[in-house]
PDB file of N, CA and C in Angstrom:
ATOM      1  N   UNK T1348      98.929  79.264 107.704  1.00 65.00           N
ATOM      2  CA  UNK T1348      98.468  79.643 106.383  1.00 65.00           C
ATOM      3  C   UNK T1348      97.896  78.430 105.681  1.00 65.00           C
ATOM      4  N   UNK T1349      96.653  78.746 105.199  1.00 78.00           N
ATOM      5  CA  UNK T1349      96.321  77.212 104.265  1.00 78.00           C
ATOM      6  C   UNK T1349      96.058  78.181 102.669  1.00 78.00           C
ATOM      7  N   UNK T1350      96.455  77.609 101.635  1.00 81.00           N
ATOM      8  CA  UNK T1350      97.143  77.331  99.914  1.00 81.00           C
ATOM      9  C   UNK T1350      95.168  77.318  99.636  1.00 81.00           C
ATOM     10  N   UNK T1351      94.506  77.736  98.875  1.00 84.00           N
ATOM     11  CA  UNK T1351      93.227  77.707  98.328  1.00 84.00           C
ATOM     12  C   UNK T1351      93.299  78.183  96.240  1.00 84.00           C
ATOM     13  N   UNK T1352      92.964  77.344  95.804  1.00 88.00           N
ATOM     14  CA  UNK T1352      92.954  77.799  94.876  1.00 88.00           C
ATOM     15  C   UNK T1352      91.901  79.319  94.605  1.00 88.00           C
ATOM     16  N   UNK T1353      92.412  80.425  93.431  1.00 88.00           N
ATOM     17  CA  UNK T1353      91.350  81.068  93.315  1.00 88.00           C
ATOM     18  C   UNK T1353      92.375  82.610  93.859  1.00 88.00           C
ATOM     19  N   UNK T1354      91.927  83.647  93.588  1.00 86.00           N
ATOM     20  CA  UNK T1354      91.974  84.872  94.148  1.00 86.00           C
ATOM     21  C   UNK T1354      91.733  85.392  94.995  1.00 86.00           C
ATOM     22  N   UNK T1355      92.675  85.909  95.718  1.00 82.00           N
ATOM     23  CA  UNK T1355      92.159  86.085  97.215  1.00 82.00           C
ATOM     24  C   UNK T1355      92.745  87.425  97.999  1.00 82.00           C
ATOM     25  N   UNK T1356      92.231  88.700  98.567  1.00 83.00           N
ATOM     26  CA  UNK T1356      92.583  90.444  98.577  1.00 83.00           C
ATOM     27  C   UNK T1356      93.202  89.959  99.570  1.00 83.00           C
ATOM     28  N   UNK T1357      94.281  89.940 100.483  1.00 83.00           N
ATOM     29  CA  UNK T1357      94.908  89.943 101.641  1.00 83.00           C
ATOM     30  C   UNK T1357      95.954  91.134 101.569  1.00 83.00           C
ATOM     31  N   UNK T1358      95.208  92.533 102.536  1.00 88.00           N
ATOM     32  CA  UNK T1358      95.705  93.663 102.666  1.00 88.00           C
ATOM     33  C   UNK T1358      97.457  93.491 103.679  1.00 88.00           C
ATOM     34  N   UNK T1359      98.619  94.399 102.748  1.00 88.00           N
ATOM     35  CA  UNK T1359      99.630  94.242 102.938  1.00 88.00           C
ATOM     36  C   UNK T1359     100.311  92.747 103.459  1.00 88.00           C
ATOM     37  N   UNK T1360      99.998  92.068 102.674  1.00 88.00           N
ATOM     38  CA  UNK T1360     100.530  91.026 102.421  1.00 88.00           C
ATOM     39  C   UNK T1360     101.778  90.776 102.701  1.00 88.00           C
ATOM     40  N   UNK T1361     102.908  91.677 102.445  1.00 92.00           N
ATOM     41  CA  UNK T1361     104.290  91.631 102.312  1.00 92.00           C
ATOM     42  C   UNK T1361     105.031  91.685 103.885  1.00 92.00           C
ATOM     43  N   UNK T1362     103.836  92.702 104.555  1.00 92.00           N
ATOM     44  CA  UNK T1362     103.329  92.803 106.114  1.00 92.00           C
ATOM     45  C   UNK T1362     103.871  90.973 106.778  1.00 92.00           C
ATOM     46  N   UNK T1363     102.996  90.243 106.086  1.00 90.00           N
ATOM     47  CA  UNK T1363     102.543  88.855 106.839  1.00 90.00           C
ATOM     48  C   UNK T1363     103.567  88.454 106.487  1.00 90.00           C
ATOM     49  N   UNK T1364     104.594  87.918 105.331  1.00 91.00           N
ATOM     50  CA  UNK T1364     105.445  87.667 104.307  1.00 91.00           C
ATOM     51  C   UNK T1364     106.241  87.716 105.381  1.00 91.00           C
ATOM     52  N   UNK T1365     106.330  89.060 105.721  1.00 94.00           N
ATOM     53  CA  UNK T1365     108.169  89.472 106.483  1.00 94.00           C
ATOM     54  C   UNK T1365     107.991  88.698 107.970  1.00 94.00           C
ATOM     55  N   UNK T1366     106.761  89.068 108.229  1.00 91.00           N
ATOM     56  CA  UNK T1366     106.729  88.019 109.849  1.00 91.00           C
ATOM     57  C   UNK T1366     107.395  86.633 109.683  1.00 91.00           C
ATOM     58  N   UNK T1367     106.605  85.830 108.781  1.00 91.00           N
ATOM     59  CA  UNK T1367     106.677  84.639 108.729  1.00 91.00           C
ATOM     60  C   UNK T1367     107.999  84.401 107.960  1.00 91.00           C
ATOM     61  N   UNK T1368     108.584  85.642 107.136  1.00 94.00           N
ATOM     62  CA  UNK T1368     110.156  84.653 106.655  1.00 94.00           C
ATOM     63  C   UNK T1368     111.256  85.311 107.878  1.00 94.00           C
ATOM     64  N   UNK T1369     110.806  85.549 109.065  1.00 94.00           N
ATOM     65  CA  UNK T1369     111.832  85.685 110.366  1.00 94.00           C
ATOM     66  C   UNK T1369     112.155  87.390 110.333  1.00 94.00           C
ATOM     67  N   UNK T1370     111.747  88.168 109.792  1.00 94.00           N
ATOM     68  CA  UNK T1370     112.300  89.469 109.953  1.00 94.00           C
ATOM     69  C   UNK T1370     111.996  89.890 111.514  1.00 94.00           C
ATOM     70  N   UNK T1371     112.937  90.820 111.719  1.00 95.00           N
ATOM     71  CA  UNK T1371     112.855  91.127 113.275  1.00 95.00           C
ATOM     72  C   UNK T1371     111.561  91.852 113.522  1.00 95.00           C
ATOM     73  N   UNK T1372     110.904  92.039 114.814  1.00 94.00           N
ATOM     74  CA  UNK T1372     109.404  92.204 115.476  1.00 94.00           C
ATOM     75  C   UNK T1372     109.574  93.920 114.849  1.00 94.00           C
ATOM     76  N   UNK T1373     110.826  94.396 114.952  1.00 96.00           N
ATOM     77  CA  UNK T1373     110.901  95.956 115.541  1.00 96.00           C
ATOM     78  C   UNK T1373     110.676  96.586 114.375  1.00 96.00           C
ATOM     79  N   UNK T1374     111.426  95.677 112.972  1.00 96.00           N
ATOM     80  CA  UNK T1374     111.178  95.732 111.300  1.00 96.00           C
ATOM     81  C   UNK T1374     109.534  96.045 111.166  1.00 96.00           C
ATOM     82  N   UNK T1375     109.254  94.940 111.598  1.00 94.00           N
ATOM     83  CA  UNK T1375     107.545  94.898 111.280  1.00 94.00           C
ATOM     84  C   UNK T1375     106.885  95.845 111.942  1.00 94.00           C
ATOM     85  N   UNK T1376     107.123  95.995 113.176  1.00 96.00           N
ATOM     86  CA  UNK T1376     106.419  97.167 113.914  1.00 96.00           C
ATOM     87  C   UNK T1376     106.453  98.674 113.122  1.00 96.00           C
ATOM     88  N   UNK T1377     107.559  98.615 112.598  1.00 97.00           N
ATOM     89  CA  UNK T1377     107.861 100.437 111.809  1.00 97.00           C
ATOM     90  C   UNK T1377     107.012 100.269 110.491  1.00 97.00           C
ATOM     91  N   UNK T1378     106.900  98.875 109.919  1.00 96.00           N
ATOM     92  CA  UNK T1378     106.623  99.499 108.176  1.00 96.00           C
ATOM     93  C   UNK T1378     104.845  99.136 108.415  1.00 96.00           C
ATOM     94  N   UNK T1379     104.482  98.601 109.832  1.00 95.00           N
ATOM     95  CA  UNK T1379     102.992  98.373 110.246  1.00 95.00           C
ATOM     96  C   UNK T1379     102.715 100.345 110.409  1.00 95.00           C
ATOM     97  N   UNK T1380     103.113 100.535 111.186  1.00 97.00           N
ATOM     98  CA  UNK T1380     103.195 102.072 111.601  1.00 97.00           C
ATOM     99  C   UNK T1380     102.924 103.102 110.391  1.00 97.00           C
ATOM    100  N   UNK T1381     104.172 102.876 109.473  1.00 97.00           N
ATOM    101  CA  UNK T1381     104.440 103.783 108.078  1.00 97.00           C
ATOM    102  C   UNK T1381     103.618 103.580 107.586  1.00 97.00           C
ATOM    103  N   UNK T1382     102.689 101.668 107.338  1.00 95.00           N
ATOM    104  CA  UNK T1382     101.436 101.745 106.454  1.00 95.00           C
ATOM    105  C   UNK T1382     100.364 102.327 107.081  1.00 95.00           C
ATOM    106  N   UNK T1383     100.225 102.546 108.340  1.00 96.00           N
ATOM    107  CA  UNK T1383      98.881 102.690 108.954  1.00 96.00           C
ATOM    108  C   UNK T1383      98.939 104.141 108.608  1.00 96.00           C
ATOM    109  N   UNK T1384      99.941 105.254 108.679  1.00 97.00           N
ATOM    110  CA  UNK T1384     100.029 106.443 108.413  1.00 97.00           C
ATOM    111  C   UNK T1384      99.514 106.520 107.128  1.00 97.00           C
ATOM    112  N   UNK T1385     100.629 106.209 106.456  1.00 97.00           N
ATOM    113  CA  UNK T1385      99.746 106.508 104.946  1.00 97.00           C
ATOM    114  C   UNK T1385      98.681 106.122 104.349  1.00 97.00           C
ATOM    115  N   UNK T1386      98.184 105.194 104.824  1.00 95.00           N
ATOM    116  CA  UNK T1386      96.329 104.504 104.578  1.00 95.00           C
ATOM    117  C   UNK T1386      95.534 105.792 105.348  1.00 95.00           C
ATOM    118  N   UNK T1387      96.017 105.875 106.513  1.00 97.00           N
ATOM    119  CA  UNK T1387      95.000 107.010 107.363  1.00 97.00           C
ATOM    120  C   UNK T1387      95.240 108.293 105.999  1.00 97.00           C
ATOM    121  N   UNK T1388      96.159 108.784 105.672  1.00 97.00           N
ATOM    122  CA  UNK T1388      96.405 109.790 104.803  1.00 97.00           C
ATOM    123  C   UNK T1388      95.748 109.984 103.707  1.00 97.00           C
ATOM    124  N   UNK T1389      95.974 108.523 102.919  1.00 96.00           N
ATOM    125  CA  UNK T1389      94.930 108.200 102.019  1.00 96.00           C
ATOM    126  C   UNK T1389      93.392 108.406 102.300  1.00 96.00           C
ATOM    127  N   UNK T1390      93.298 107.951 103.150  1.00 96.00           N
ATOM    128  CA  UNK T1390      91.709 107.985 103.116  1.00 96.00           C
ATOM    129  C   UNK T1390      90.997 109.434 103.436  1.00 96.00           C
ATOM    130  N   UNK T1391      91.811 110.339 104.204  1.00 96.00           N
ATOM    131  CA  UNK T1391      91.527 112.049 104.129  1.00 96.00           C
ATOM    132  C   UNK T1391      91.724 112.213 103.107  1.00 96.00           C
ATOM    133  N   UNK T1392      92.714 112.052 102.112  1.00 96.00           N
ATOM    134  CA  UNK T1392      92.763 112.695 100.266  1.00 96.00           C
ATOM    135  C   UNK T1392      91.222 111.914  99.971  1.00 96.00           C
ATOM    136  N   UNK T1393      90.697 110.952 100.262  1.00 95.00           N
ATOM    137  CA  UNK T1393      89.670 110.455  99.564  1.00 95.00           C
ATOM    138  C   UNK T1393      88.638 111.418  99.785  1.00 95.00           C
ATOM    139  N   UNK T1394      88.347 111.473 101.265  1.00 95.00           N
ATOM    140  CA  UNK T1394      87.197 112.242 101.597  1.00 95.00           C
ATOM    141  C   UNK T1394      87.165 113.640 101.364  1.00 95.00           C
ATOM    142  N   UNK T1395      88.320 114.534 101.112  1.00 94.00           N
ATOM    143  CA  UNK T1395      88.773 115.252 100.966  1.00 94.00           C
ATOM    144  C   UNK T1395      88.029 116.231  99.137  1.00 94.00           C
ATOM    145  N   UNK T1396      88.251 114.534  98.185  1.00 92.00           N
ATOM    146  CA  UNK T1396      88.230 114.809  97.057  1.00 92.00           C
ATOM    147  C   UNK T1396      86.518 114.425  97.161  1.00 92.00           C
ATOM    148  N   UNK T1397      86.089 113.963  97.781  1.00 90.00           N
ATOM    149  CA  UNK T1397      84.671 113.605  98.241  1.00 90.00           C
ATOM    150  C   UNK T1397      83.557 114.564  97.597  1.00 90.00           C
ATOM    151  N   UNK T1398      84.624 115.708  99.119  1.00 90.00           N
ATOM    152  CA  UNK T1398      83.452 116.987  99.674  1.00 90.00           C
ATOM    153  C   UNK T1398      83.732 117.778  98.230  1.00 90.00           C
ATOM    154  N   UNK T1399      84.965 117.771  97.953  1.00 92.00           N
ATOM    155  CA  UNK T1399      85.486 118.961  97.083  1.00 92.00           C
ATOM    156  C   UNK T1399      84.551 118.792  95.666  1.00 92.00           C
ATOM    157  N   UNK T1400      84.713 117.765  94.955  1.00 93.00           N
ATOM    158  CA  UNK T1400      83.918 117.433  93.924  1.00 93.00           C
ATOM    159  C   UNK T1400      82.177 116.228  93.841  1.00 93.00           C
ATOM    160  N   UNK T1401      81.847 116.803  95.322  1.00 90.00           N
ATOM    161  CA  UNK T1401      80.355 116.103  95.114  1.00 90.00           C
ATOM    162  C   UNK T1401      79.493 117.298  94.410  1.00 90.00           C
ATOM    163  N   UNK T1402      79.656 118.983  94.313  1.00 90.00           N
ATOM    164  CA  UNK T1402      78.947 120.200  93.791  1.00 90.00           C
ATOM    165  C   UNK T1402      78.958 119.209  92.120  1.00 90.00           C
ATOM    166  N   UNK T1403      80.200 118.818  91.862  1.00 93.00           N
ATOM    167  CA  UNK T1403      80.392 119.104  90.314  1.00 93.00           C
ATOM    168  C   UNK T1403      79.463 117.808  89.954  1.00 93.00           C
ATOM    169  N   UNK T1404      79.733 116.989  90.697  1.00 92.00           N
ATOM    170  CA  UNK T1404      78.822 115.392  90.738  1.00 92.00           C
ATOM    171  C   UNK T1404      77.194 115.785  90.234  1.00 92.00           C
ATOM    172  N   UNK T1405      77.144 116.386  91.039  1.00 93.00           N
ATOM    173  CA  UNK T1405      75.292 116.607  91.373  1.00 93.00           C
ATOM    174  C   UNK T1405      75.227 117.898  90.157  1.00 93.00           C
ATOM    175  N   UNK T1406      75.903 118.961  89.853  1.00 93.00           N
ATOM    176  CA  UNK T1406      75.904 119.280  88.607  1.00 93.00           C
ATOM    177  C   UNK T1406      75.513 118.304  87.227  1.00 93.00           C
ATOM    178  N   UNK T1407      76.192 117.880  87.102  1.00 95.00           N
ATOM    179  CA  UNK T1407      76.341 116.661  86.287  1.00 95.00           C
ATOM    180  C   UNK T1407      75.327 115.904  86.193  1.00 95.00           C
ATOM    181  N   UNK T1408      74.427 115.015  87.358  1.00 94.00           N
ATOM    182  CA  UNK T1408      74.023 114.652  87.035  1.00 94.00           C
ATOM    183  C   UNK T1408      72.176 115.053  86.738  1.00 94.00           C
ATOM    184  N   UNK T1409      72.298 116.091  87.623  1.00 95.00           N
ATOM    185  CA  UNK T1409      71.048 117.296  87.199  1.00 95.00           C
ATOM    186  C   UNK T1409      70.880 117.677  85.688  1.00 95.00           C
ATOM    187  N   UNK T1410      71.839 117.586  85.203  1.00 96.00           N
ATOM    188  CA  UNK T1410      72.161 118.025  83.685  1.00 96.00           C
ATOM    189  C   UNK T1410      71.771 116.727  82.710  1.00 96.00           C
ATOM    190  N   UNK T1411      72.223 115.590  82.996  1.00 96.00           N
ATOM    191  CA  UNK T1411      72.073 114.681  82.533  1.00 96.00           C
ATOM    192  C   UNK T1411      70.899 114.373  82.387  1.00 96.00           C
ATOM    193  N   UNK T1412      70.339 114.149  83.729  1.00 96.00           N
ATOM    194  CA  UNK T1412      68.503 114.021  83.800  1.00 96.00           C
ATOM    195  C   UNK T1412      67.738 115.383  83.003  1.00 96.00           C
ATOM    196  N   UNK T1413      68.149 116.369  82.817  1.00 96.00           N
ATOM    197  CA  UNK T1413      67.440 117.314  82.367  1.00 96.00           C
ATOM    198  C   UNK T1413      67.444 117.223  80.844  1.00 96.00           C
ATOM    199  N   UNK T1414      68.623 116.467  80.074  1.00 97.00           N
ATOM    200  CA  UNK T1414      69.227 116.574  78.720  1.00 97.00           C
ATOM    201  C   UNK T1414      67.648 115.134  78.325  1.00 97.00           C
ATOM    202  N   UNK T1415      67.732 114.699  79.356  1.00 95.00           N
ATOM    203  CA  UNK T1415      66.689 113.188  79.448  1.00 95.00           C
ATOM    204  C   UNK T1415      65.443 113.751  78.869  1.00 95.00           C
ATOM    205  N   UNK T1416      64.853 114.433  79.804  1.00 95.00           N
ATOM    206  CA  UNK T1416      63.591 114.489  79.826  1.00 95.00           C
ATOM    207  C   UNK T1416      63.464 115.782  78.477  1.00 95.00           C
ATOM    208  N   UNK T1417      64.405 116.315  78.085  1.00 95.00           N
ATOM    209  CA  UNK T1417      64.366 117.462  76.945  1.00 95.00           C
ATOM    210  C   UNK T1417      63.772 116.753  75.864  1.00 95.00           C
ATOM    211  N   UNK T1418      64.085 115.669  75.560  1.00 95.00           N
ATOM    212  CA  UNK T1418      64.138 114.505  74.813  1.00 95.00           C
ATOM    213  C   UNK T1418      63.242 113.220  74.935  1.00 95.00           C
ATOM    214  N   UNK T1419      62.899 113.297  75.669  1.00 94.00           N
ATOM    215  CA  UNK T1419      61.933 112.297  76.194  1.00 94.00           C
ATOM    216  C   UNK T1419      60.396 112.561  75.449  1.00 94.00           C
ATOM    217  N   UNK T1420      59.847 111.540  75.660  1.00 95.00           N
ATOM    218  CA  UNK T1420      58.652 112.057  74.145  1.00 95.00           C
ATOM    219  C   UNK T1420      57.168 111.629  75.443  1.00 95.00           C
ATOM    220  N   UNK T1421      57.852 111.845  76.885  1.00 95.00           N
ATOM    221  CA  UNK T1421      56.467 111.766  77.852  1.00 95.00           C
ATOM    222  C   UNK T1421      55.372 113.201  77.721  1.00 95.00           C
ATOM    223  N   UNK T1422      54.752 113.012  78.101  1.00 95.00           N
ATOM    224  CA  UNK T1422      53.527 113.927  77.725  1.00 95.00           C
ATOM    225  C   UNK T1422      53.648 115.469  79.037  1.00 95.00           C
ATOM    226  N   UNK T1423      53.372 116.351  79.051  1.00 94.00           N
ATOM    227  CA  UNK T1423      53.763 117.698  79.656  1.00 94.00           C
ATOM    228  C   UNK T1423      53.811 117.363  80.978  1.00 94.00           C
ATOM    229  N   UNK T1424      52.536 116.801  81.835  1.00 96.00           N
ATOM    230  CA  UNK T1424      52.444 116.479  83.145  1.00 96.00           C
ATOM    231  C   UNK T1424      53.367 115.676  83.613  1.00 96.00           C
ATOM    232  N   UNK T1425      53.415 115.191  82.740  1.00 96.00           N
ATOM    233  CA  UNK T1425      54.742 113.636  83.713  1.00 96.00           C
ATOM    234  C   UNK T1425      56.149 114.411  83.254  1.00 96.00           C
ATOM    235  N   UNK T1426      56.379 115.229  82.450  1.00 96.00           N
ATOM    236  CA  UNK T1426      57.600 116.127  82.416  1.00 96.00           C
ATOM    237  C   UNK T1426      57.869 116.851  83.411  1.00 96.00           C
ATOM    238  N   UNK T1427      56.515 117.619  83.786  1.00 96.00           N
ATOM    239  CA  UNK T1427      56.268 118.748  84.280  1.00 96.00           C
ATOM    240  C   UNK T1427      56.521 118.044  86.076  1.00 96.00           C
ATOM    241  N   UNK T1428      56.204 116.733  86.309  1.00 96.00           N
ATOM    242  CA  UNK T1428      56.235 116.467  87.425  1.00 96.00           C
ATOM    243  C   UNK T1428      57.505 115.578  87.660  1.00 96.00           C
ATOM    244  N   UNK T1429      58.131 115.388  86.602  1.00 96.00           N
ATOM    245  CA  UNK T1429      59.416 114.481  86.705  1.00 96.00           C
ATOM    246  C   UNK T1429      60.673 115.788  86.999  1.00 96.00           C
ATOM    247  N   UNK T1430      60.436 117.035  86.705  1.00 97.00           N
ATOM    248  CA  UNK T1430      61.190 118.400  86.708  1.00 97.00           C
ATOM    249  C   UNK T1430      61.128 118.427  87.886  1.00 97.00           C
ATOM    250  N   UNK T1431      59.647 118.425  88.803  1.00 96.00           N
ATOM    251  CA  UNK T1431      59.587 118.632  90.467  1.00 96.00           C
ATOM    252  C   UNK T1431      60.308 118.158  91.095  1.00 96.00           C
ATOM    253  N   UNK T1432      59.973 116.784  90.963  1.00 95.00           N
ATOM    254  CA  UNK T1432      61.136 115.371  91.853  1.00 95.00           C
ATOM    255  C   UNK T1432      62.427 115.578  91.729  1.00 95.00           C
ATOM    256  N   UNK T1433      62.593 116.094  90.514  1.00 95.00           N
ATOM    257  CA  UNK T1433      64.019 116.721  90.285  1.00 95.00           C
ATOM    258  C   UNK T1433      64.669 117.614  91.604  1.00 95.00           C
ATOM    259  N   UNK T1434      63.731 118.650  91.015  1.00 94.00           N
ATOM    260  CA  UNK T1434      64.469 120.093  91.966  1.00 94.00           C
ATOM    261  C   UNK T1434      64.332 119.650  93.273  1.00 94.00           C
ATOM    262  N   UNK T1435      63.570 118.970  93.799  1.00 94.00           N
ATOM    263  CA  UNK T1435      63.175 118.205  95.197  1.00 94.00           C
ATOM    264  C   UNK T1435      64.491 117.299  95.502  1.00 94.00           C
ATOM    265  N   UNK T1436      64.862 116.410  94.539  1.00 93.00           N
ATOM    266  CA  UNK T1436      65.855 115.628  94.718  1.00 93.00           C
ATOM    267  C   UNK T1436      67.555 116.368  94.729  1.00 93.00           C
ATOM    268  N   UNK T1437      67.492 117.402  94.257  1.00 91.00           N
ATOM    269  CA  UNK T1437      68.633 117.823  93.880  1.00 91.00           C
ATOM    270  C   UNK T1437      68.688 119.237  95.179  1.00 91.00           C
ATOM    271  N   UNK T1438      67.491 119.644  95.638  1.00 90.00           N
ATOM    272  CA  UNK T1438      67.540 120.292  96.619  1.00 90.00           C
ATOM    273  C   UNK T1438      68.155 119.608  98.027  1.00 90.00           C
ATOM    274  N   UNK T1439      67.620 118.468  98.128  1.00 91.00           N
ATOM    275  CA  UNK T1439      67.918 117.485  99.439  1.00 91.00           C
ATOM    276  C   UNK T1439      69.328 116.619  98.900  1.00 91.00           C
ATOM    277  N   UNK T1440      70.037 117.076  97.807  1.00 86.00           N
ATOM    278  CA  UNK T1440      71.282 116.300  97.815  1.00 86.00           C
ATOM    279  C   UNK T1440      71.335 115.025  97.519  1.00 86.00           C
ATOM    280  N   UNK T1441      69.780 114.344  97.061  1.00 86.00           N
ATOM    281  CA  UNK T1441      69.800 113.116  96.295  1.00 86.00           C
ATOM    282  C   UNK T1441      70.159 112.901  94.864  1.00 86.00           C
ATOM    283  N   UNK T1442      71.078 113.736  94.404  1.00 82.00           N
ATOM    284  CA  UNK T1442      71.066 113.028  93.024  1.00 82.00           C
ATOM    285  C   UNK T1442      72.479 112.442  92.868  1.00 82.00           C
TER     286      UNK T1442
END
């Protein structure tokens, strides 16, 4: 281990901690295991909440851009063609 001043992310830390203050191999092997489970777990709730609320996302932000241009003081054509790119963008899941 080398001491650096400054902030520094080192995932399960407490992991490295227990190695190095002598805890037994078999200790570390189970709570390596228990974290890898629940990170894998975690990260399905992530993707999970992903799929579930990307509809409401792209709602949202279709709405937002539309509240834009309601308001926007551009002239009919560049409205009229900023609406296209829209439905184009929001059709293909870019927004």
């Amino acid at each position: 281990f080398q001491l650096k001043d400054g902030p520094r992310h080192v995932p399960h830390y407490g992991l490295l901690l227990a190695g190095v203050a002598g805890l037994p191999s078999s200790v570390i092997k189970t709570a390596i295991s228990i974290t890898s489970r629940i990170t894998e777990k975690e990260v399905k709730r992530m993707e999970v909440n992903c799929q579930q609320y990307h509809p409401i996302q792209m709602a949202y932000r279709l709405a937002q851009r539309l509240i834009c241009l309601k308001y926007s003081s551009q002239d009919e054509d560049s409205v009229r063609h900023a609406l296209q790119n829209l439905k184009e963008s929001y059709i293909d899941g870019r927004l």
